[in-house]
PDB file of C-alpha atoms and ligand atoms in Angstrom:
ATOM      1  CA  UNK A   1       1.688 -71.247  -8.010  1.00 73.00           C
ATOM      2  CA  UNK A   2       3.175 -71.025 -11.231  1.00 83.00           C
ATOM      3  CA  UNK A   3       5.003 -73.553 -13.781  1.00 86.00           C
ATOM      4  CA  UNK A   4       8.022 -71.441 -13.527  1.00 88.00           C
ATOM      5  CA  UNK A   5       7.868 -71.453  -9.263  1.00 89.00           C
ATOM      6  CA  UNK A   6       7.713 -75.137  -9.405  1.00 90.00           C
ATOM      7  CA  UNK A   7      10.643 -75.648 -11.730  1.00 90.00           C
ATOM      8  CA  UNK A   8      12.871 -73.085 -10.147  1.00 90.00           C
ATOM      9  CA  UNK A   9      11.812 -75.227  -6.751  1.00 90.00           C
ATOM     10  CA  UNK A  10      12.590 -78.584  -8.729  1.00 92.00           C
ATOM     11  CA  UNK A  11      16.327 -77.560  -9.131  1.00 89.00           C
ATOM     12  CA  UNK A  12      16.570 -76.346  -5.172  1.00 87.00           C
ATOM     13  CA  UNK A  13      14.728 -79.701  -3.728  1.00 89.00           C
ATOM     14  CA  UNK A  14      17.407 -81.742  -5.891  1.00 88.00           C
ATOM     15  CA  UNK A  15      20.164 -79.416  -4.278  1.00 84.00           C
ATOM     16  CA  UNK A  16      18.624 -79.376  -1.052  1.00 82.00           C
ATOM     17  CA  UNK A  17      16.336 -82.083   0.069  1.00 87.00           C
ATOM     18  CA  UNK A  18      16.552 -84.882  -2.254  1.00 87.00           C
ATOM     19  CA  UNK A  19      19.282 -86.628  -0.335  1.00 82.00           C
ATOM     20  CA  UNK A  20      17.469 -86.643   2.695  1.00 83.00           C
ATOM     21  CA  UNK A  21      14.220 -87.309   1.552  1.00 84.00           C
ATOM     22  CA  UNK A  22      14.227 -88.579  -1.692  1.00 85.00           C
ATOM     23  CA  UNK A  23      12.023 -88.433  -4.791  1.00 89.00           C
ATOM     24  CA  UNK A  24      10.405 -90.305  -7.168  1.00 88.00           C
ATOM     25  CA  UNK A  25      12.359 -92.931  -8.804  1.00 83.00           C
ATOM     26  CA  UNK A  26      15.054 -91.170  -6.402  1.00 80.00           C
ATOM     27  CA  UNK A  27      16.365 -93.185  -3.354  1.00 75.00           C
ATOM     28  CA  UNK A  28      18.087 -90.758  -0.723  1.00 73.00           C
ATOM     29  CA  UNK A  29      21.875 -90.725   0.016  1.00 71.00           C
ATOM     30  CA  UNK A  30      23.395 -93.650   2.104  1.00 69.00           C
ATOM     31  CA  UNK A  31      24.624 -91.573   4.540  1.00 67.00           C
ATOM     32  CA  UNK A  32      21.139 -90.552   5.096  1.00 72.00           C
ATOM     33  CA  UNK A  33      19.631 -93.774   6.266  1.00 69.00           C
ATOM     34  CA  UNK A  34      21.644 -94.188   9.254  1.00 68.00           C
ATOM     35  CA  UNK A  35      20.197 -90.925  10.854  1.00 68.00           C
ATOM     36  CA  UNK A  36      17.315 -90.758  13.427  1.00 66.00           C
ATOM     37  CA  UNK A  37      14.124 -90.080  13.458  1.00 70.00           C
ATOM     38  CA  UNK A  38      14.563 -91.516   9.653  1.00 72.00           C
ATOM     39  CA  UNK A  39      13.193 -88.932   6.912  1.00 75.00           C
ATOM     40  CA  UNK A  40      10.118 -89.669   5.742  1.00 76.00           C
ATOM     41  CA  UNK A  41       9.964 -90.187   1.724  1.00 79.00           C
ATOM     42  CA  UNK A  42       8.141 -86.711   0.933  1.00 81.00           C
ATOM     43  CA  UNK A  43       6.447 -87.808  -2.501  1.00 79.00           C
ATOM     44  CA  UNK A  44       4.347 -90.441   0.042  1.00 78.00           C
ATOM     45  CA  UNK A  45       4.079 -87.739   2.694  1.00 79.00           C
ATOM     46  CA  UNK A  46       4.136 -84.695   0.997  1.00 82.00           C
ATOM     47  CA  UNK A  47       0.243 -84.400   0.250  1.00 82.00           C
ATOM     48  CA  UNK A  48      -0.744 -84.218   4.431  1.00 83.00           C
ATOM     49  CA  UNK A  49       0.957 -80.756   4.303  1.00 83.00           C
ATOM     50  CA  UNK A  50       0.360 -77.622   2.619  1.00 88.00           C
ATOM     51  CA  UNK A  51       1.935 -75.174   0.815  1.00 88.00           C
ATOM     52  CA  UNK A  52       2.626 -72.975   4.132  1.00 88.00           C
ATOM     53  CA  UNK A  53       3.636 -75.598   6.118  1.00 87.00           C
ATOM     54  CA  UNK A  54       5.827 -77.044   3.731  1.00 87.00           C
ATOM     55  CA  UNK A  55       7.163 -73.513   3.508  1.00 86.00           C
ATOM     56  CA  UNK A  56       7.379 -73.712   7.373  1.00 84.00           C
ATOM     57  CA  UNK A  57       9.208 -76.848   8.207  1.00 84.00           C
ATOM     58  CA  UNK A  58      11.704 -75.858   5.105  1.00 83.00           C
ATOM     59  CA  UNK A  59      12.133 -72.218   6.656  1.00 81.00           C
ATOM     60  CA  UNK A  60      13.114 -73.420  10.534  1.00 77.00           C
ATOM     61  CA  UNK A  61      14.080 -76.707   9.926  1.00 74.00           C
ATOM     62  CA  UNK A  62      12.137 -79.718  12.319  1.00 64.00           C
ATOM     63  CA  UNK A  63      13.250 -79.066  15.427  1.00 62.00           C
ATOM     64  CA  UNK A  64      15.183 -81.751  17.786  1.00 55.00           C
ATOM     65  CA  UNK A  65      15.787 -83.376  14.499  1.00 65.00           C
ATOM     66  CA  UNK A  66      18.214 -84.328  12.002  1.00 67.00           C
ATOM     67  CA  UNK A  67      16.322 -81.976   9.490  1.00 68.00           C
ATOM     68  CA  UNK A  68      18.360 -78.527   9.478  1.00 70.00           C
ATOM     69  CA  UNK A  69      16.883 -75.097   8.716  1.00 67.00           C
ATOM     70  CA  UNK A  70      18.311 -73.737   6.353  1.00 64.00           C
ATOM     71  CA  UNK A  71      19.140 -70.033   4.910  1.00 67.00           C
ATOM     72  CA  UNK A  72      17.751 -69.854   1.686  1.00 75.00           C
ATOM     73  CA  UNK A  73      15.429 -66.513   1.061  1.00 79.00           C
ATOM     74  CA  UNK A  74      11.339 -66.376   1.279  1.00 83.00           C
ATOM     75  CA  UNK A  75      11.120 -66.436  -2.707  1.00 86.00           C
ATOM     76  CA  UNK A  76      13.137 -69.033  -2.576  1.00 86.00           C
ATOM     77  CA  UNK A  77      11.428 -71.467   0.114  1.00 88.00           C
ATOM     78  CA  UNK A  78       8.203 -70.618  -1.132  1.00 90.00           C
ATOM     79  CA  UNK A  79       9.384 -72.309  -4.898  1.00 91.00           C
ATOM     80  CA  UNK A  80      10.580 -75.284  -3.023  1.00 90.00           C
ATOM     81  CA  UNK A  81       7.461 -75.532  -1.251  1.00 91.00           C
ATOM     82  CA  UNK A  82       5.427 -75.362  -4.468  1.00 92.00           C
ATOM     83  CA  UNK A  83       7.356 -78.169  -5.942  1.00 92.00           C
ATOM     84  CA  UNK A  84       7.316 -79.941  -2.892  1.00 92.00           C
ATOM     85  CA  UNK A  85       3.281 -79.972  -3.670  1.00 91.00           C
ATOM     86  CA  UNK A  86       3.879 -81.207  -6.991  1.00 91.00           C
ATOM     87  CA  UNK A  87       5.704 -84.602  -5.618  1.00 91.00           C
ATOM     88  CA  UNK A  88       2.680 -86.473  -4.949  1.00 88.00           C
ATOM     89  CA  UNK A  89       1.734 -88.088  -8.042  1.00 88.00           C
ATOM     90  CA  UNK A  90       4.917 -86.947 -10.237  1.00 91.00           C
ATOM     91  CA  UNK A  91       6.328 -89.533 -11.881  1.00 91.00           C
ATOM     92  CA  UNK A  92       9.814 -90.329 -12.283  1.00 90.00           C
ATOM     93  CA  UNK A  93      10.487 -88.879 -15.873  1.00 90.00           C
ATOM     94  CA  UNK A  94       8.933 -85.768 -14.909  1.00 91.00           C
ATOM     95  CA  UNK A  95      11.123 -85.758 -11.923  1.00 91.00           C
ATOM     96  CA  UNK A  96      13.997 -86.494 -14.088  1.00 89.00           C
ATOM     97  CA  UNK A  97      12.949 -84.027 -16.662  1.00 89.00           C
ATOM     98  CA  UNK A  98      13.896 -80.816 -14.017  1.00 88.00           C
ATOM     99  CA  UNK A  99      16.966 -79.381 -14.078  1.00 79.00           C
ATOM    100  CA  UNK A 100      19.559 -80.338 -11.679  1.00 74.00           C
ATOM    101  CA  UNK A 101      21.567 -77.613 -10.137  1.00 61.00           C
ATOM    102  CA  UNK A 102      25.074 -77.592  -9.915  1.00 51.00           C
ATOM    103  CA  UNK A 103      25.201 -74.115  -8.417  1.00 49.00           C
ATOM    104  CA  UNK A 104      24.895 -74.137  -4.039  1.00 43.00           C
ATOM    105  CA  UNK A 105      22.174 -72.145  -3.675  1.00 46.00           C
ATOM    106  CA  UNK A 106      22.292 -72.556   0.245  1.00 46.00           C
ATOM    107  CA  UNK A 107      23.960 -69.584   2.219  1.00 43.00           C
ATOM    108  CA  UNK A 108      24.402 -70.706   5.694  1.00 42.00           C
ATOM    109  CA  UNK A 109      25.232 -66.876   6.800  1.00 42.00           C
ATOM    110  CA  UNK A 110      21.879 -66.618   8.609  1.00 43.00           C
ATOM    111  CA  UNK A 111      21.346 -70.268   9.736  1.00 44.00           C
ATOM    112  CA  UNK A 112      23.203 -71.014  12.339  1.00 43.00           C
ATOM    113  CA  UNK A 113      20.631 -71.949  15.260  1.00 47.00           C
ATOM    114  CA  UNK A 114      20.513 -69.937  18.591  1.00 46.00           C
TER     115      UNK A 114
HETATM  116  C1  LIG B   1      19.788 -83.553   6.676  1.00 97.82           C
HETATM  117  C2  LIG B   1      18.629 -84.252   6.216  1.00 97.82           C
HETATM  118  C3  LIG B   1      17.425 -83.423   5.744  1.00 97.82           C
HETATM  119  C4  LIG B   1      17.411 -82.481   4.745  1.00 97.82           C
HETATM  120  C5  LIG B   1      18.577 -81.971   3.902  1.00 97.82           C
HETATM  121  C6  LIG B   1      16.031 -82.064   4.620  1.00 97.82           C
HETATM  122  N1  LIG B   1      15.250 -82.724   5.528  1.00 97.82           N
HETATM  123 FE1  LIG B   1      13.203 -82.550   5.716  1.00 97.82          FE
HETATM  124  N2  LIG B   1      13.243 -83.864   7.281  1.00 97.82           N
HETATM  125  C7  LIG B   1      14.362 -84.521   7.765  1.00 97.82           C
HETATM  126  C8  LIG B   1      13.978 -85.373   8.881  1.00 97.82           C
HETATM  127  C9  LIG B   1      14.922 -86.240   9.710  1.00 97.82           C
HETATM  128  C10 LIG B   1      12.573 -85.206   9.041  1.00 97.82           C
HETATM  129  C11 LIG B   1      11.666 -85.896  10.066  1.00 97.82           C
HETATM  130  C12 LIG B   1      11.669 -85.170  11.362  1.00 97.82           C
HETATM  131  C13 LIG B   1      10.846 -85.893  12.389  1.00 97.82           C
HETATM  132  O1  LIG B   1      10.028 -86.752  12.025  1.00 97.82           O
HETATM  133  O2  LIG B   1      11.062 -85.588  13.564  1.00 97.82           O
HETATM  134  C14 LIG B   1      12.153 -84.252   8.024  1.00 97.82           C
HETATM  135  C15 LIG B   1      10.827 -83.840   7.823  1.00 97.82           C
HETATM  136  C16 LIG B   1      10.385 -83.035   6.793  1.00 97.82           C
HETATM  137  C17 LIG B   1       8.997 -82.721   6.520  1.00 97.82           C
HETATM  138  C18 LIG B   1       7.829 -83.225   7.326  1.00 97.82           C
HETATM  139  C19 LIG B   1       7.364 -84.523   6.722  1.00 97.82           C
HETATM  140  C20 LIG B   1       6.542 -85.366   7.654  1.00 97.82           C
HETATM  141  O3  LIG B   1       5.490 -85.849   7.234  1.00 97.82           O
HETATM  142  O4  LIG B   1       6.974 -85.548   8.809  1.00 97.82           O
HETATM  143  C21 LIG B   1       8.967 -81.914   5.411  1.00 97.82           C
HETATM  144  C22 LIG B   1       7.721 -81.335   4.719  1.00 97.82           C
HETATM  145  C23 LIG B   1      10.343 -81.709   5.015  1.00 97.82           C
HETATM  146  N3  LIG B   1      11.183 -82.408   5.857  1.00 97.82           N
HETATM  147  C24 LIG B   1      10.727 -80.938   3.938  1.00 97.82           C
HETATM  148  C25 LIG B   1      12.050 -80.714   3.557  1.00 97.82           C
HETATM  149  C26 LIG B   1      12.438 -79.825   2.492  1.00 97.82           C
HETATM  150  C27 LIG B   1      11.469 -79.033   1.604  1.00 97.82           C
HETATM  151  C28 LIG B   1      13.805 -79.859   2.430  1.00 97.82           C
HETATM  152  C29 LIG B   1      14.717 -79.048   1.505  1.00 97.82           C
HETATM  153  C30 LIG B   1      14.602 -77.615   1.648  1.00 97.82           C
HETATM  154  C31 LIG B   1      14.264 -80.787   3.461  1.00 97.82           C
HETATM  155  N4  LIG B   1      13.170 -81.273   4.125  1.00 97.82           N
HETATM  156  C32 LIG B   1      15.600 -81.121   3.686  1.00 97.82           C
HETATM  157  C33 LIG B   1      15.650 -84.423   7.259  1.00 97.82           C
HETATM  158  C34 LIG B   1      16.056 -83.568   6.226  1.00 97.82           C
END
């Protein structure tokens, strides 16, 4: 997994996933606290899982949960999910040092759940 993977991932976890699940030096959204099961912080979590899973649970969303799946393409899951490895560890001013993205990089076209 590459430098440039990770970054590209940073900027779609901040779009995508920090205000459910946080990140270092990063509380999630108030709205997100009140939902059930409750998210689990993934910098604590994040090293159980690998790379594939990560990639997984990001592509079809935890099922029966609050977590949604979401539509964004394989390249692009598989950058998230190599950041996502990254969190363990990172501190907070090399969390802070990835771009934020203003774009909306989620399409919801192919999303919706059966
Ligand atoms: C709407 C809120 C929400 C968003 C947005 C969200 N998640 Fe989740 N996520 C959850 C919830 C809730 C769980 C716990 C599900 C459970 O325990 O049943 C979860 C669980 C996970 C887990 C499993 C962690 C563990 O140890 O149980 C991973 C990995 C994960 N999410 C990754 C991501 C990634 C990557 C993104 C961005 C692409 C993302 N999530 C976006 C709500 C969210």
């Amino acid at each position: 997994m590459t430098d440039a993977m990770v970054a590209a991932g940073a900027k779609r976890y901040k779009a995508m996933c920090q205000h459910c699940h946080g990140g270092p030096g990063v509380r999630k959204s108030e709205w997100a606290k009140g939902m059930l099961p409750q998210q689990p912080h993934l910098p604590e979590v994040a090293s159980e899982w690998k790379a594939n899973e990560v990639y997984w649970l990001a592509k079809h969303g935890v099922r029966m949960s609050g977590m949604p799946a979401f539509g964004p393409t394989d390249d692009q899951l598989w950058e998230i999910a190599a950041f996502v490895k990254r969190l363990p560890g990172m501190t907070q001013d090399t969390y802070a040092s990835f771009e934020n993205s203003s774009e909306v990089t989620v399409s919801m076209d192919r999303s919706l759940p059966e």
